[in-house]
XYZ file of N, CA and C in Angstrom:
678
model
N -21.001 24.466 -2.609
C -19.778 24.170 -3.354
C -18.568 24.661 -2.566
N -17.542 23.817 -2.484
C -16.341 24.171 -1.729
C -15.521 25.216 -2.465
N -14.737 25.989 -1.692
C -13.734 26.856 -2.301
C -12.461 26.781 -1.466
N -11.448 27.556 -1.855
C -10.132 27.440 -1.223
C -10.187 27.623 0.287
N -11.111 28.447 0.765
C -11.160 28.750 2.197
C -11.549 27.538 3.039
N -12.188 26.534 2.428
C -12.567 25.334 3.166
C -11.366 24.461 3.515
N -10.213 24.777 2.932
C -9.009 23.988 3.192
C -7.910 24.823 3.849
N -8.327 25.823 4.583
C -7.405 26.636 5.360
C -6.618 25.777 6.353
N -7.226 24.709 6.843
C -6.580 23.862 7.848
C -5.304 23.212 7.326
N -5.096 23.154 5.999
C -3.889 22.529 5.461
C -2.621 23.239 5.922
N -2.750 24.513 6.281
C -1.567 25.272 6.681
C -0.983 24.778 7.993
N -1.782 24.078 8.771
C -1.339 23.489 10.019
C -2.392 22.451 10.432
N -2.022 21.215 10.672
C -0.691 20.650 10.899
C -0.048 20.000 9.674
N -0.544 20.262 8.478
C -0.026 19.597 7.279
C 0.949 20.471 6.495
N 1.471 21.508 7.121
C 2.328 22.463 6.427
C 3.526 21.787 5.773
N 4.220 20.915 6.509
C 5.402 20.272 5.958
C 5.082 19.440 4.736
N 3.995 18.699 4.793
C 3.579 17.864 3.662
C 3.277 18.714 2.434
N 2.482 19.758 2.611
C 2.086 20.589 1.470
C 3.286 21.315 0.869
N 4.160 21.845 1.714
C 5.294 22.621 1.212
C 6.381 21.740 0.608
N 6.550 20.520 1.120
C 7.612 19.644 0.632
C 7.185 18.805 -0.568
N 5.898 18.744 -0.826
C 5.415 17.992 -1.978
C 4.355 16.983 -1.594
N 3.198 17.090 -2.220
C 2.070 16.219 -1.900
C 1.441 15.705 -3.188
N 0.788 14.578 -3.082
C -0.046 14.077 -4.171
C -1.214 13.341 -3.534
N -2.421 13.685 -3.944
C -3.644 13.094 -3.409
C -4.493 12.625 -4.581
N -4.951 11.393 -4.506
C -5.738 10.816 -5.593
C -7.000 10.183 -5.018
N -8.104 10.390 -5.703
C -9.373 9.755 -5.370
C -9.790 8.880 -6.543
N -10.071 7.613 -6.262
C -10.450 6.654 -7.304
C -11.815 6.085 -6.944
N -12.725 6.096 -7.908
C -14.107 5.683 -7.650
C -14.303 4.191 -7.874
N -15.254 3.651 -7.107
C -15.784 2.311 -7.341
C -14.722 1.223 -7.291
N -13.850 1.314 -6.308
C -12.873 0.267 -6.063
C -12.533 0.296 -4.587
N -11.849 -0.711 -4.118
C -11.382 -0.746 -2.736
C -9.890 -0.441 -2.716
N -9.375 -0.186 -1.528
C -7.944 0.054 -1.393
C -7.150 -1.149 -1.910
N -7.566 -2.334 -1.529
C -6.833 -3.531 -1.934
C -6.912 -3.758 -3.440
N -8.090 -3.540 -4.015
C -8.247 -3.724 -5.457
C -7.425 -2.704 -6.230
N -7.401 -1.460 -5.776
C -6.594 -0.444 -6.457
C -5.124 -0.839 -6.442
N -4.626 -1.275 -5.304
C -3.222 -1.658 -5.212
C -2.909 -2.839 -6.122
N -3.867 -3.728 -6.285
C -3.664 -4.836 -7.228
C -3.593 -4.321 -8.663
N -4.442 -3.343 -8.996
C -4.476 -2.806 -10.356
C -3.173 -2.120 -10.747
N -2.490 -1.518 -9.762
C -1.220 -0.835 -10.070
C -0.015 -1.707 -9.737
N -0.268 -3.002 -9.484
C 0.807 -3.972 -9.252
C 1.702 -3.546 -8.095
N 1.081 -3.144 -6.987
C 1.829 -2.676 -5.827
C 2.209 -3.843 -4.917
N 3.255 -3.634 -4.166
C 3.629 -4.576 -3.114
C 3.022 -4.071 -1.813
N 2.057 -4.800 -1.289
C 1.318 -4.352 -0.103
C 2.052 -4.795 1.156
N 2.226 -3.859 2.060
C 2.864 -4.173 3.338
C 1.844 -4.783 4.299
N 2.322 -5.549 5.283
C 1.387 -6.060 6.291
C 0.922 -4.973 7.262
N 1.696 -3.887 7.366
C 1.376 -2.829 8.323
C 0.202 -1.980 7.857
N -0.536 -1.467 8.828
C -1.523 -0.428 8.576
C -1.249 0.707 9.563
N -1.524 1.929 9.132
C -1.291 3.075 10.001
C -2.536 3.938 10.004
N -2.603 4.826 10.988
C -3.756 5.719 11.082
C -3.290 7.148 10.838
N -3.713 7.704 9.702
C -3.461 9.099 9.409
C -2.134 9.374 8.726
N -2.048 10.594 8.175
C -0.867 11.001 7.421
C 0.403 10.957 8.256
N 0.354 11.406 9.498
C 1.558 11.487 10.316
C 2.188 10.110 10.506
N 1.375 9.109 10.830
C 1.920 7.765 11.000
C 2.451 7.218 9.682
N 1.769 7.534 8.601
C 2.266 7.100 7.293
C 3.622 7.718 7.001
N 3.776 8.992 7.273
C 5.032 9.680 7.008
C 6.162 9.090 7.857
N 5.860 8.763 9.116
C 6.878 8.181 9.990
C 7.310 6.801 9.512
N 6.411 6.094 8.837
C 6.723 4.744 8.363
C 7.430 4.745 7.010
N 7.659 5.926 6.435
C 8.257 6.048 5.105
C 9.562 5.265 5.037
N 9.691 4.316 4.115
C 10.867 3.444 4.085
C 12.021 4.077 3.316
N 13.199 3.538 3.534
C 14.369 3.917 2.739
C 14.412 2.977 1.535
N 13.730 3.367 0.474
C 13.617 2.505 -0.707
C 13.483 3.373 -1.940
N 13.916 2.842 -3.068
C 13.772 3.571 -4.324
C 12.398 3.361 -4.940
N 11.632 2.401 -4.399
C 10.273 2.195 -4.893
C 9.363 3.315 -4.397
N 8.214 3.449 -5.038
C 7.314 4.562 -4.761
C 6.343 4.187 -3.641
N 6.248 5.056 -2.652
C 5.549 4.769 -1.394
C 4.187 5.452 -1.373
N 3.126 4.674 -1.079
C 1.774 5.232 -1.056
C 1.019 4.693 0.156
N 0.022 5.472 0.578
C -0.939 5.024 1.572
C -2.326 5.076 0.967
N -3.120 4.034 1.167
C -4.426 3.924 0.505
C -5.481 3.597 1.558
N -6.580 4.364 1.524
C -7.641 4.198 2.522
C -9.000 4.097 1.849
N -9.835 3.209 2.360
C -11.229 3.132 1.929
C -12.017 4.223 2.644
N -12.699 5.066 1.871
C -13.552 6.101 2.445
C -15.013 5.667 2.375
N -15.872 6.232 3.202
C -17.307 5.951 3.066
C -17.785 6.378 1.677
N -18.707 5.629 1.103
C -19.195 5.957 -0.233
C -18.381 5.262 -1.299
N -18.231 5.898 -2.455
C -17.659 5.214 -3.609
C -16.184 5.517 -3.860
N -15.543 6.327 -3.029
C -14.188 6.774 -3.331
C -13.149 6.137 -2.422
N -11.999 5.838 -3.014
C -10.812 5.379 -2.292
C -9.761 6.478 -2.365
N -9.084 6.718 -1.245
C -8.112 7.801 -1.114
C -6.691 7.258 -1.158
N -5.851 7.886 -1.984
C -4.431 7.558 -2.040
C -3.652 8.828 -1.727
N -2.735 8.762 -0.764
C -1.880 9.907 -0.489
C -0.424 9.495 -0.642
N 0.378 10.488 -1.027
C 1.811 10.276 -1.227
C 2.577 11.387 -0.522
N 3.738 11.032 0.016
C 4.593 11.985 0.706
C 5.852 12.231 -0.112
N 6.651 13.191 0.354
C 7.982 13.445 -0.230
C 7.923 13.628 -1.734
N 6.997 14.485 -2.175
C 6.862 14.825 -3.597
C 6.544 13.608 -4.466
N 5.817 12.640 -3.919
C 5.375 11.509 -4.731
C 4.469 11.982 -5.856
N 4.456 11.245 -6.957
C 3.708 11.706 -8.134
C 3.018 10.569 -8.884
N 2.782 9.435 -8.234
C 2.078 8.351 -8.910
C 0.724 8.817 -9.435
N 0.031 9.673 -8.656
C -1.309 10.109 -9.030
C -1.387 10.899 -10.310
N -0.249 11.432 -10.776
C -0.275 12.176 -12.043
C 0.524 11.449 -13.125
N 0.743 10.154 -12.930
C 1.417 9.344 -13.938
C 0.370 8.651 -14.806
N 0.192 9.148 -16.030
C -0.773 8.518 -16.940
C -0.413 7.059 -17.196
N 0.884 6.776 -17.172
C 1.331 5.406 -17.423
C 0.764 4.442 -16.385
N 0.670 4.907 -15.136
C 0.151 4.063 -14.063
C -1.373 4.085 -14.014
N -1.965 5.293 -14.099
C -3.398 5.417 -13.871
C -4.242 5.227 -15.127
N -3.640 5.363 -16.308
C -4.402 5.139 -17.531
C -5.073 3.769 -17.565
N -4.338 2.690 -17.267
C -4.979 1.367 -17.254
C -6.083 1.244 -16.209
N -5.944 1.937 -15.068
C -6.996 1.918 -14.051
C -8.226 2.655 -14.564
N -8.005 3.826 -15.177
C -9.115 4.606 -15.724
C -9.842 3.841 -16.824
N -9.091 3.065 -17.597
C -9.694 2.315 -18.702
C -10.704 1.290 -18.214
N -10.588 0.894 -16.964
C -11.543 -0.051 -16.381
C -12.751 0.675 -15.792
N -12.974 1.900 -16.236
C -14.141 2.701 -15.873
C -14.116 3.185 -14.421
N -12.910 3.332 -13.858
C -12.795 3.936 -12.539
C -12.514 5.435 -12.711
N -13.448 6.282 -12.300
C -13.187 7.718 -12.348
C -12.072 8.061 -11.367
N -11.225 9.016 -11.751
C -10.045 9.353 -10.957
C -9.863 10.868 -10.950
N -9.565 11.424 -9.790
C -9.155 12.822 -9.678
C -7.880 12.851 -8.851
N -6.831 13.478 -9.400
C -5.548 13.570 -8.712
C -5.102 15.015 -8.638
N -4.558 15.403 -7.484
C -3.959 16.726 -7.331
C -2.530 16.543 -6.837
N -1.664 17.459 -7.259
C -0.229 17.333 -6.981
C 0.363 18.721 -6.823
N 1.319 18.842 -5.914
C 2.029 20.105 -5.776
C 3.419 19.879 -5.229
N 4.385 20.633 -5.765
C 5.766 20.586 -5.291
C 6.498 21.802 -5.830
N 7.304 22.428 -4.975
C 8.164 23.537 -5.365
C 7.378 24.646 -6.061
N 6.217 24.969 -5.515
C 5.433 26.078 -6.038
C 4.541 25.745 -7.214
N 4.644 24.532 -7.737
C 3.789 24.135 -8.858
C 2.557 23.421 -8.330
N 1.589 23.212 -9.204
C 0.391 22.484 -8.816
C -0.321 21.968 -10.047
N -0.863 20.753 -9.957
C -1.541 20.146 -11.092
C -2.776 19.398 -10.626
N -3.717 19.239 -11.545
C -4.870 18.384 -11.311
C -5.139 17.591 -12.585
N -5.521 16.331 -12.414
C -5.923 15.488 -13.541
C -7.257 14.840 -13.189
N -8.121 14.772 -14.194
C -9.493 14.304 -13.993
C -9.826 13.300 -15.088
N -10.023 12.047 -14.693
C -10.408 10.979 -15.612
C -11.867 10.600 -15.357
N -12.615 10.375 -16.421
C -13.955 9.817 -16.266
C -14.281 8.958 -17.483
N -14.902 7.802 -17.239
C -15.244 6.853 -18.310
C -14.044 6.498 -19.173
N -12.867 6.387 -18.551
C -11.671 5.988 -19.281
C -10.982 7.105 -20.034
N -11.503 8.312 -19.954
C -10.964 9.443 -20.720
C -10.330 10.464 -19.785
N -9.135 10.946 -20.151
C -8.520 12.041 -19.415
C -9.221 13.332 -19.854
N -10.195 13.738 -19.071
C -11.014 14.907 -19.425
C -10.191 16.177 -19.370
N -9.422 16.335 -18.290
C -8.697 17.591 -18.114
C -7.425 17.380 -17.325
N -6.406 18.077 -17.777
C -5.150 18.230 -17.041
C -4.893 19.727 -16.969
N -4.584 20.227 -15.775
C -4.336 21.653 -15.624
C -3.131 21.861 -14.715
N -2.234 22.757 -15.135
C -1.040 23.101 -14.375
C -1.154 24.555 -13.948
N -1.218 24.793 -12.630
C -1.442 26.160 -12.150
C -0.244 27.062 -12.414
N 0.923 26.481 -12.711
C 2.110 27.290 -12.974
C 2.012 28.047 -14.289
N 1.121 27.618 -15.177
C 1.043 28.208 -16.518
C -0.375 28.641 -16.858
N -1.105 29.123 -15.858
C -2.511 29.433 -16.083
C -2.736 30.475 -17.171
N -1.767 31.372 -17.349
C -1.958 32.418 -18.351
C -1.661 31.942 -19.763
N -1.207 30.682 -19.908
C -0.870 30.143 -21.223
C -1.837 29.024 -21.603
N -2.052 28.853 -22.901
C -2.917 27.772 -23.370
C -2.363 26.412 -22.983
N -1.024 26.308 -22.859
C -0.400 25.043 -22.528
C -0.724 24.543 -21.139
N -1.334 25.389 -20.310
C -1.710 24.950 -18.957
C -2.819 23.916 -18.998
N -3.585 23.883 -20.089
C -4.771 23.043 -20.170
C -4.583 21.985 -21.253
N -4.925 20.746 -20.935
C -4.919 19.695 -21.949
C -5.957 18.654 -21.553
N -6.071 17.606 -22.369
C -7.079 16.580 -22.134
C -8.164 16.652 -23.184
N -9.139 15.748 -23.083
C -10.202 15.667 -24.082
C -11.136 16.867 -24.041
N -11.368 17.420 -22.859
C -12.314 18.536 -22.726
C -11.897 19.417 -21.544
N -10.718 20.050 -21.619
C -10.199 20.780 -20.456
C -11.077 21.944 -20.020
N -11.816 22.535 -20.933
C -12.661 23.671 -20.544
C -13.819 23.233 -19.646
N -14.071 21.931 -19.621
C -15.074 21.413 -18.689
C -14.652 21.675 -17.245
N -13.341 21.785 -17.044
C -12.816 22.030 -15.707
C -12.769 23.524 -15.364
N -12.884 24.376 -16.360
C -12.687 25.810 -16.133
C -13.667 26.373 -15.109
N -14.941 26.001 -15.196
C -15.932 26.500 -14.233
C -15.625 26.008 -12.827
N -15.140 24.763 -12.727
C -14.761 24.222 -11.418
C -13.650 25.069 -10.812
N -12.640 25.364 -11.614
C -11.493 26.129 -11.112
C -11.899 27.553 -10.733
N -12.675 28.189 -11.570
C -13.085 29.568 -11.282
C -13.905 29.665 -10.002
N -14.580 28.574 -9.629
C -15.411 28.592 -8.422
C -14.600 28.434 -7.143
N -13.368 27.924 -7.234
C -12.614 27.625 -6.018
C -11.537 28.656 -5.697
N -11.133 29.474 -6.668
C -10.085 30.467 -6.408
C -10.720 31.811 -6.067
N -10.045 32.631 -5.245
C -10.590 33.941 -4.894
C -10.489 34.920 -6.064
N -11.378 35.887 -6.082
C -11.373 36.880 -7.158
C -10.102 37.722 -7.149
N -9.507 37.904 -5.971
C -8.322 38.754 -5.857
C -7.035 37.945 -5.824
N -7.013 36.794 -6.513
C -5.868 35.893 -6.444
C -4.560 36.599 -6.782
N -4.549 37.414 -7.819
C -3.308 38.058 -8.262
C -2.756 39.035 -7.238
N -3.600 39.523 -6.356
C -3.172 40.523 -5.379
C -2.839 39.934 -4.016
N -3.025 38.649 -3.837
C -2.857 38.053 -2.512
C -1.392 37.705 -2.254
N -0.942 37.984 -1.029
C 0.436 37.659 -0.670
C 0.575 36.177 -0.325
N -0.553 35.490 -0.102
C -0.506 34.071 0.265
C -0.924 33.174 -0.889
N -0.691 33.619 -2.121
C -1.141 32.824 -3.274
C -0.470 31.456 -3.307
N 0.726 31.343 -2.716
C 1.391 30.046 -2.664
C 0.608 29.021 -1.863
N -0.185 29.474 -0.904
C -1.054 28.585 -0.137
C -2.419 28.443 -0.798
N -2.876 29.482 -1.473
C -4.203 29.432 -2.082
C -4.267 28.330 -3.140
N -3.208 28.137 -3.908
C -3.248 27.141 -4.972
C -3.481 25.719 -4.438
N -2.697 25.231 -3.462
C -3.020 23.880 -2.969
C -4.401 23.796 -2.338
N -4.804 24.843 -1.609
C -6.147 24.825 -1.026
C -7.201 24.752 -2.123
N -7.001 25.495 -3.200
C -7.959 25.496 -4.304
C -7.986 24.148 -5.016
N -6.833 23.492 -5.136
C -6.811 22.177 -5.773
C -7.586 21.150 -4.950
N -7.429 21.189 -3.626
C -8.215 20.298 -2.771
C -9.708 20.578 -2.935
N -10.073 21.864 -2.982
C -11.488 22.220 -3.139
C -12.020 21.770 -4.500
N -11.205 21.902 -5.545
C -11.632 21.457 -6.874
C -11.868 19.950 -6.882
N -10.974 19.192 -6.242
C -11.165 17.746 -6.166
C -12.456 17.414 -5.436
N -12.763 18.172 -4.376
C -14.017 17.941 -3.660
C -15.221 18.216 -4.542
N -15.184 19.289 -5.308
C -16.342 19.642 -6.128
C -16.571 18.649 -7.261
N -15.518 18.004 -7.728
C -15.669 16.985 -8.763
C -16.187 15.679 -8.174
N -15.653 15.305 -7.014
C -15.962 13.983 -6.450
C -17.075 13.998 -5.399
N -17.337 15.181 -4.813
C -18.298 15.248 -3.710
C -17.731 14.759 -2.397
N -16.418 14.603 -2.317
C -15.760 14.077 -1.120
C -14.933 15.168 -0.451
N -15.290 15.509 0.774
C -14.550 16.518 1.525
C -13.398 15.846 2.260
N -12.185 16.221 1.904
C -11.001 15.667 2.558
C -10.694 16.512 3.788
N -11.420 16.255 4.830
C -11.330 17.040 6.054
C -10.026 16.737 6.791
N -9.741 17.566 7.785
C -8.580 17.316 8.628
C -8.696 15.956 9.289
N -9.892 15.594 9.703
C -10.099 14.300 10.354
C -9.828 13.144 9.390
N -10.266 13.268 8.137
C -10.026 12.205 7.153
C -8.525 12.000 6.960
N -7.784 13.090 6.800
C -6.348 12.989 6.555
C -5.580 12.516 7.792
N -6.078 12.895 8.973
C -5.347 12.586 10.206
C -5.735 11.259 10.830
N -6.922 10.723 10.478
C -7.430 9.572 11.222
C -7.794 8.362 10.380
N -7.829 8.471 9.055
C -8.191 7.313 8.231
C -7.151 6.210 8.373
N -7.603 4.974 8.236
C -6.685 3.839 8.279
C -6.142 3.582 6.876
N -4.818 3.610 6.750
C -4.170 3.469 5.460
C -3.433 2.139 5.352
N -3.679 1.457 4.235
C -2.799 0.366 3.842
C -1.550 0.990 3.236
N -0.386 0.433 3.525
C 0.868 0.928 2.970
C 1.337 0.005 1.861
N 1.969 0.611 0.854
C 2.429 -0.195 -0.274
C 3.521 0.554 -1.024
N 4.256 -0.171 -1.828
C 5.209 0.439 -2.753
C 4.819 0.027 -4.168
N 4.982 0.980 -5.074
C 4.665 0.775 -6.492
C 5.973 0.930 -7.252
N 6.320 -0.060 -8.054
C 7.657 -0.078 -8.647
C 7.771 0.740 -9.926
N 6.801 0.622 -10.817
C 6.942 1.216 -12.153
C 6.108 2.491 -12.252
N 6.705 3.636 -11.894
C 5.992 4.910 -11.994
C 6.246 5.559 -13.345
N 7.514 5.766 -13.676
C 7.862 6.390 -14.954
C 8.957 5.584 -15.646
N 8.604 4.433 -16.211
C 9.600 3.677 -16.965
C 9.973 4.413 -18.247
N 10.987 3.949 -18.979
C 11.422 4.661 -20.191
C 10.320 4.893 -21.209
N 9.308 4.018 -21.226
C 8.247 4.135 -22.232
C 7.139 5.107 -21.830
N 7.277 5.771 -20.673
C 6.175 6.609 -20.186
C 5.856 7.750 -21.138
N 6.877 8.415 -21.677
C 6.632 9.510 -22.608
C 5.929 9.039 -23.866
N 6.312 7.884 -24.352
C 5.658 7.303 -25.519
C 4.217 6.957 -25.205
N 3.978 6.474 -23.996
C 2.605 6.159 -23.592
C 1.737 7.413 -23.621
N 2.247 8.520 -23.080
C 1.476 9.762 -23.068
C 1.195 10.242 -24.490
N 2.170 10.103 -25.384
C 1.945 10.482 -26.784
C 0.843 9.637 -27.400
N 0.866 8.331 -27.152
C -0.168 7.443 -27.696
C -1.532 7.778 -27.103
N -1.551 8.132 -25.822
C -2.808 8.512 -25.182
C -3.378 9.770 -25.828
N -2.513 10.738 -26.094
C -2.961 11.970 -26.752
C -3.488 11.664 -28.154
N -2.757 10.820 -28.889
C -3.172 10.467 -30.246
C -4.508 9.731 -30.258
N -4.821 9.058 -29.172
C -6.095 8.327 -29.062
C -7.218 9.216 -28.543
N -7.004 10.520 -28.537
C -8.029 11.440 -28.038
C -8.167 11.384 -26.539
N -7.048 11.059 -25.841
C -7.001 10.972 -24.378
C -7.901 9.862 -23.833
N -8.203 8.863 -24.675
C -9.082 7.764 -24.280
C -8.238 6.541 -23.953
N -8.064 6.256 -22.651
C -7.229 5.117 -22.240
C -7.807 3.794 -22.685
N -9.112 3.738 -22.936
C -9.706 2.468 -23.364
C -9.177 2.034 -24.711
N -8.712 2.983 -25.528
C -8.145 2.620 -26.832
C -6.817 1.908 -26.673
N -6.127 2.136 -25.550
C -4.843 1.499 -25.302
C -4.981 0.249 -24.442
N -6.102 0.137 -23.721
C -6.324 -0.986 -22.809
C -7.738 -1.544 -23.017
N -8.000 -2.131 -24.201
C -9.363 -2.615 -24.484
C -9.742 -3.770 -23.563
């Protein structure tokens, strides 16, 4: 089982990405092209290899910029730069999850960190590392299902560590690996071939209402997207 130490490499050469804001999403049983169709993305003709080339290709646009790669096995990888947050938008991913695509997303920006875990159309767990000492840090249909995963990836001396700001993103990557079985190695992030795309509707005015309806439905997206 992975833990935070398996992602020590994030501190270099991905330091700028992690510190400035990152979002990583893994979606099961779909292809890069199919996922982009599901979220109504505009697919670019360009393809790039690795995070660095994707970051250099970042357009001057108000639309949301993503890179999507097919990984070996059942998972597709989506990465976002510049504090992108599509992966934690229930409004965008709820309809994808409702089609029985399991999803794990991790996000971090300005010292915060979050993870969301969908399976069988249900948002099983949402956790915000900024509020771990409060009950409000945990939500979803069965957030305690994630508790053992989280406890396995963080160090026992977390409160005493001077590098806790780095431990949290490393632990989130490790938690995503333990849920999906997919190790996001330095080579995967630096060398995978990414399709580039922009997604227009991340947080429209109805997004808050959508989240309320999702909660009222017991976090089951299938109730909203039969």
